[in-house]
């Protein structure tokens, strides 16, 4: 799996594996929302990758300014991506799909 977003050290003593868990779960959620437009050929492969990167970067930057603290446990990551955050991610994806339509 390719890297989405810049690397960089995790500041503040937080585990980079926590950030990886959150980012990985978020990427999977975004891919889930993009699968419909991709299968219907509404967006190109490049648009798929661009949208995924932009949404993940934006959500993480807004949710964790200064890169942390990230949820560390699987349950916390799951809780982070439910309800309002899930709706926010879906709305962002839909907005970018509209912007990057082929």
Short mmCIF file of N, CA and C in Angstrom, two decimals:
data_model
loop_
_atom_site.label_atom_id
_atom_site.label_comp_id
_atom_site.label_asym_id
_atom_site.label_seq_id
_atom_site.Cartn_x
_atom_site.Cartn_y
_atom_site.Cartn_z
N UNK A 1 0.86 -1.18 0.00
CA UNK A 1 0.00 0.00 0.00
C UNK A 1 0.89 1.23 0.00
N UNK A 2 0.60 2.19 -0.85
CA UNK A 2 1.40 3.40 -0.95
C UNK A 2 1.10 4.36 0.18
N UNK A 3 2.01 5.25 0.41
CA UNK A 3 1.85 6.24 1.46
C UNK A 3 0.94 7.37 1.00
N UNK A 4 0.02 7.73 1.84
CA UNK A 4 -0.84 8.88 1.56
C UNK A 4 -0.48 9.95 2.56
N UNK A 5 -0.08 11.09 2.08
CA UNK A 5 0.28 12.19 2.97
C UNK A 5 1.74 12.13 3.34
N UNK A 6 2.22 13.22 3.89
CA UNK A 6 3.63 13.32 4.25
C UNK A 6 3.95 12.49 5.46
N UNK A 7 5.18 12.04 5.54
CA UNK A 7 5.63 11.25 6.67
C UNK A 7 5.89 12.15 7.85
N UNK A 8 7.11 12.25 8.20
CA UNK A 8 7.46 13.14 9.31
C UNK A 8 7.36 12.41 10.62
N UNK A 9 8.12 12.86 11.58
CA UNK A 9 8.12 12.23 12.89
C UNK A 9 6.86 12.57 13.65
N UNK A 10 6.40 11.64 14.44
CA UNK A 10 5.24 11.92 15.30
C UNK A 10 5.71 12.69 16.51
N UNK A 11 5.28 13.91 16.65
CA UNK A 11 5.71 14.75 17.75
C UNK A 11 4.97 14.40 19.03
N UNK A 12 5.44 14.95 20.12
CA UNK A 12 4.74 14.81 21.39
C UNK A 12 4.78 13.43 22.00
N UNK A 13 5.65 12.54 21.53
CA UNK A 13 5.78 11.23 22.12
C UNK A 13 4.66 10.28 21.77
N UNK A 14 3.87 10.59 20.77
CA UNK A 14 2.79 9.70 20.37
C UNK A 14 3.30 8.69 19.38
N UNK A 15 2.79 7.50 19.47
CA UNK A 15 3.22 6.41 18.61
C UNK A 15 2.81 6.64 17.17
N UNK A 16 3.75 6.42 16.26
CA UNK A 16 3.42 6.57 14.85
C UNK A 16 2.49 5.44 14.40
N UNK A 17 2.49 4.33 15.15
CA UNK A 17 1.57 3.25 14.79
C UNK A 17 0.13 3.67 15.03
N UNK A 18 -0.11 4.54 16.01
CA UNK A 18 -1.45 5.07 16.23
C UNK A 18 -1.90 5.88 15.04
N UNK A 19 -1.01 6.73 14.54
CA UNK A 19 -1.37 7.54 13.38
C UNK A 19 -1.58 6.65 12.17
N UNK A 20 -0.80 5.60 12.05
CA UNK A 20 -0.96 4.67 10.93
C UNK A 20 -2.30 3.96 11.00
N UNK A 21 -2.72 3.59 12.21
CA UNK A 21 -4.01 2.92 12.37
C UNK A 21 -5.15 3.84 11.96
N UNK A 22 -5.08 5.08 12.43
CA UNK A 22 -6.13 6.04 12.10
C UNK A 22 -6.14 6.31 10.61
N UNK A 23 -4.97 6.57 10.05
CA UNK A 23 -4.87 6.86 8.62
C UNK A 23 -5.34 5.67 7.78
N UNK A 24 -4.94 4.47 8.17
CA UNK A 24 -5.35 3.27 7.44
C UNK A 24 -6.87 3.08 7.46
N UNK A 25 -7.46 3.27 8.63
CA UNK A 25 -8.92 3.12 8.75
C UNK A 25 -9.64 4.20 7.94
N UNK A 26 -9.09 5.40 7.97
CA UNK A 26 -9.68 6.51 7.22
C UNK A 26 -9.58 6.26 5.71
N UNK A 27 -8.43 5.77 5.27
CA UNK A 27 -8.25 5.45 3.84
C UNK A 27 -9.28 4.40 3.41
N UNK A 28 -9.47 3.38 4.22
CA UNK A 28 -10.45 2.34 3.88
C UNK A 28 -11.86 2.91 3.78
N UNK A 29 -12.20 3.81 4.69
CA UNK A 29 -13.52 4.44 4.66
C UNK A 29 -13.69 5.27 3.39
N UNK A 30 -12.68 6.05 3.04
CA UNK A 30 -12.73 6.87 1.83
C UNK A 30 -12.85 5.98 0.59
N UNK A 31 -12.08 4.90 0.54
CA UNK A 31 -12.15 3.97 -0.59
C UNK A 31 -13.55 3.38 -0.71
N UNK A 32 -14.16 3.10 0.42
CA UNK A 32 -15.52 2.55 0.43
C UNK A 32 -16.48 3.55 -0.22
N UNK A 33 -16.36 4.83 0.13
CA UNK A 33 -17.23 5.86 -0.45
C UNK A 33 -16.92 6.12 -1.92
N UNK A 34 -15.67 5.89 -2.33
CA UNK A 34 -15.28 6.14 -3.72
C UNK A 34 -15.57 4.96 -4.64
N UNK A 35 -15.83 3.80 -4.08
CA UNK A 35 -16.00 2.62 -4.92
C UNK A 35 -17.16 2.74 -5.90
N UNK A 36 -18.27 3.35 -5.46
CA UNK A 36 -19.43 3.52 -6.35
C UNK A 36 -19.09 4.39 -7.56
N UNK A 37 -18.61 5.62 -7.34
CA UNK A 37 -18.25 6.47 -8.48
C UNK A 37 -17.16 5.84 -9.37
N UNK A 38 -16.25 5.09 -8.78
CA UNK A 38 -15.19 4.44 -9.55
C UNK A 38 -15.79 3.36 -10.45
N UNK A 39 -16.64 2.52 -9.88
CA UNK A 39 -17.25 1.43 -10.67
C UNK A 39 -18.15 1.96 -11.77
N UNK A 40 -18.79 3.11 -11.52
CA UNK A 40 -19.67 3.72 -12.52
C UNK A 40 -18.89 4.59 -13.51
N UNK A 41 -17.56 4.59 -13.36
CA UNK A 41 -16.66 5.35 -14.24
C UNK A 41 -16.95 6.85 -14.23
N UNK A 42 -17.36 7.34 -13.07
CA UNK A 42 -17.60 8.78 -12.90
C UNK A 42 -16.28 9.50 -12.66
N UNK A 43 -15.32 8.79 -12.04
CA UNK A 43 -14.01 9.37 -11.78
C UNK A 43 -12.93 8.46 -12.35
N UNK A 44 -11.80 9.07 -12.70
CA UNK A 44 -10.66 8.32 -13.22
C UNK A 44 -9.83 7.74 -12.07
N UNK A 45 -8.87 6.93 -12.44
CA UNK A 45 -7.97 6.35 -11.44
C UNK A 45 -7.19 7.45 -10.73
N UNK A 46 -6.70 8.41 -11.50
CA UNK A 46 -5.95 9.53 -10.92
C UNK A 46 -6.83 10.35 -9.98
N UNK A 47 -8.08 10.58 -10.38
CA UNK A 47 -9.01 11.32 -9.52
C UNK A 47 -9.27 10.54 -8.23
N UNK A 48 -9.41 9.23 -8.33
CA UNK A 48 -9.62 8.37 -7.16
C UNK A 48 -8.48 8.58 -6.17
N UNK A 49 -7.25 8.50 -6.66
CA UNK A 49 -6.08 8.66 -5.78
C UNK A 49 -5.99 10.07 -5.21
N UNK A 50 -6.27 11.07 -6.04
CA UNK A 50 -6.21 12.46 -5.59
C UNK A 50 -7.25 12.73 -4.51
N UNK A 51 -8.48 12.29 -4.77
CA UNK A 51 -9.56 12.49 -3.79
C UNK A 51 -9.22 11.81 -2.47
N UNK A 52 -8.74 10.59 -2.55
CA UNK A 52 -8.39 9.84 -1.34
C UNK A 52 -7.35 10.61 -0.53
N UNK A 53 -6.31 11.07 -1.17
CA UNK A 53 -5.25 11.81 -0.49
C UNK A 53 -5.77 13.10 0.13
N UNK A 54 -6.54 13.86 -0.65
CA UNK A 54 -7.04 15.15 -0.17
C UNK A 54 -7.97 14.98 1.03
N UNK A 55 -8.88 14.02 0.95
CA UNK A 55 -9.82 13.81 2.05
C UNK A 55 -9.09 13.36 3.31
N UNK A 56 -8.19 12.39 3.18
CA UNK A 56 -7.46 11.89 4.34
C UNK A 56 -6.64 13.01 4.98
N UNK A 57 -5.91 13.76 4.16
CA UNK A 57 -5.10 14.86 4.70
C UNK A 57 -5.95 15.91 5.40
N UNK A 58 -7.07 16.25 4.79
CA UNK A 58 -7.93 17.30 5.36
C UNK A 58 -8.56 16.85 6.69
N UNK A 59 -9.08 15.64 6.71
CA UNK A 59 -9.73 15.14 7.93
C UNK A 59 -8.72 15.03 9.07
N UNK A 60 -7.54 14.49 8.79
CA UNK A 60 -6.53 14.35 9.84
C UNK A 60 -6.05 15.71 10.32
N UNK A 61 -5.86 16.66 9.41
CA UNK A 61 -5.39 18.00 9.80
C UNK A 61 -6.42 18.71 10.67
N UNK A 62 -7.70 18.54 10.36
CA UNK A 62 -8.75 19.19 11.15
C UNK A 62 -8.96 18.49 12.49
N UNK A 63 -8.91 17.17 12.49
CA UNK A 63 -9.19 16.42 13.70
C UNK A 63 -8.02 16.42 14.68
N UNK A 64 -6.80 16.47 14.14
CA UNK A 64 -5.60 16.38 14.98
C UNK A 64 -4.60 17.48 14.62
N UNK A 65 -4.94 18.74 14.92
CA UNK A 65 -3.99 19.80 14.62
C UNK A 65 -2.70 19.57 15.40
N UNK A 66 -1.58 19.74 14.74
CA UNK A 66 -0.31 19.49 15.41
C UNK A 66 0.04 18.02 15.50
N UNK A 67 -0.67 17.18 14.74
CA UNK A 67 -0.38 15.74 14.62
C UNK A 67 -0.53 14.95 15.91
N UNK A 68 -1.63 15.09 16.58
CA UNK A 68 -1.83 14.22 17.72
C UNK A 68 -2.70 14.87 18.76
N UNK A 69 -3.07 14.17 19.80
CA UNK A 69 -2.87 12.74 19.97
C UNK A 69 -3.87 11.93 19.14
N UNK A 70 -3.37 10.90 18.51
CA UNK A 70 -4.21 10.03 17.71
C UNK A 70 -4.81 8.95 18.60
N UNK A 71 -6.02 8.50 18.27
CA UNK A 71 -6.57 7.36 19.01
C UNK A 71 -5.64 6.16 18.85
N UNK A 72 -5.38 5.44 19.91
CA UNK A 72 -4.42 4.35 19.85
C UNK A 72 -5.03 2.96 19.75
N UNK A 73 -6.16 2.78 20.37
CA UNK A 73 -6.77 1.45 20.38
C UNK A 73 -7.76 1.31 19.23
N UNK A 74 -7.94 0.08 18.80
CA UNK A 74 -8.84 -0.20 17.69
C UNK A 74 -10.24 0.34 17.95
N UNK A 75 -10.71 0.21 19.18
CA UNK A 75 -12.05 0.68 19.53
C UNK A 75 -12.12 2.21 19.42
N UNK A 76 -11.04 2.89 19.83
CA UNK A 76 -11.02 4.35 19.75
C UNK A 76 -11.01 4.82 18.30
N UNK A 77 -10.25 4.12 17.46
CA UNK A 77 -10.21 4.45 16.03
C UNK A 77 -11.59 4.26 15.43
N UNK A 78 -12.22 3.14 15.79
CA UNK A 78 -13.56 2.84 15.30
C UNK A 78 -14.56 3.91 15.74
N UNK A 79 -14.46 4.31 16.99
CA UNK A 79 -15.34 5.36 17.53
C UNK A 79 -15.11 6.69 16.81
N UNK A 80 -13.85 6.99 16.51
CA UNK A 80 -13.50 8.23 15.82
C UNK A 80 -14.18 8.29 14.45
N UNK A 81 -14.28 7.16 13.78
CA UNK A 81 -14.82 7.13 12.41
C UNK A 81 -16.30 6.79 12.34
N UNK A 82 -17.03 6.97 13.42
CA UNK A 82 -18.47 6.73 13.38
C UNK A 82 -19.22 8.04 13.46
N UNK A 83 -20.50 7.97 13.18
CA UNK A 83 -21.39 9.12 13.36
C UNK A 83 -21.02 10.33 12.53
N UNK A 84 -20.83 11.45 13.21
CA UNK A 84 -20.60 12.72 12.55
C UNK A 84 -19.36 12.74 11.68
N UNK A 85 -18.29 12.09 12.12
CA UNK A 85 -17.05 12.07 11.33
C UNK A 85 -17.26 11.32 10.02
N UNK A 86 -18.01 10.24 10.09
CA UNK A 86 -18.31 9.44 8.89
C UNK A 86 -19.09 10.28 7.88
N UNK A 87 -20.07 11.03 8.39
CA UNK A 87 -20.87 11.90 7.52
C UNK A 87 -20.01 13.00 6.91
N UNK A 88 -19.10 13.54 7.72
CA UNK A 88 -18.19 14.58 7.23
C UNK A 88 -17.30 14.04 6.10
N UNK A 89 -16.77 12.84 6.29
CA UNK A 89 -15.92 12.22 5.28
C UNK A 89 -16.73 11.97 4.00
N UNK A 90 -17.94 11.47 4.15
CA UNK A 90 -18.78 11.20 2.98
C UNK A 90 -19.09 12.49 2.23
N UNK A 91 -19.38 13.56 2.94
CA UNK A 91 -19.67 14.85 2.30
C UNK A 91 -18.44 15.37 1.55
N UNK A 92 -17.26 15.24 2.16
CA UNK A 92 -16.03 15.66 1.49
C UNK A 92 -15.80 14.86 0.22
N UNK A 93 -15.97 13.54 0.32
CA UNK A 93 -15.78 12.67 -0.85
C UNK A 93 -16.75 13.08 -1.96
N UNK A 94 -18.01 13.28 -1.62
CA UNK A 94 -19.01 13.65 -2.63
C UNK A 94 -18.66 14.98 -3.29
N UNK A 95 -18.17 15.93 -2.50
CA UNK A 95 -17.77 17.22 -3.05
C UNK A 95 -16.61 17.08 -4.03
N UNK A 96 -15.62 16.29 -3.65
CA UNK A 96 -14.47 16.07 -4.54
C UNK A 96 -14.86 15.27 -5.78
N UNK A 97 -15.77 14.31 -5.65
CA UNK A 97 -16.23 13.55 -6.81
C UNK A 97 -16.88 14.50 -7.82
N UNK A 98 -17.69 15.42 -7.33
CA UNK A 98 -18.31 16.41 -8.20
C UNK A 98 -17.25 17.25 -8.91
N UNK A 99 -16.23 17.63 -8.16
CA UNK A 99 -15.17 18.48 -8.71
C UNK A 99 -14.32 17.74 -9.76
N UNK A 100 -14.05 16.46 -9.52
CA UNK A 100 -13.14 15.69 -10.39
C UNK A 100 -13.86 14.77 -11.37
N UNK A 101 -15.12 14.99 -11.61
CA UNK A 101 -15.88 14.14 -12.56
C UNK A 101 -15.18 14.09 -13.90
N UNK A 102 -15.26 12.92 -14.57
CA UNK A 102 -14.66 12.80 -15.91
C UNK A 102 -15.67 13.16 -16.98
#
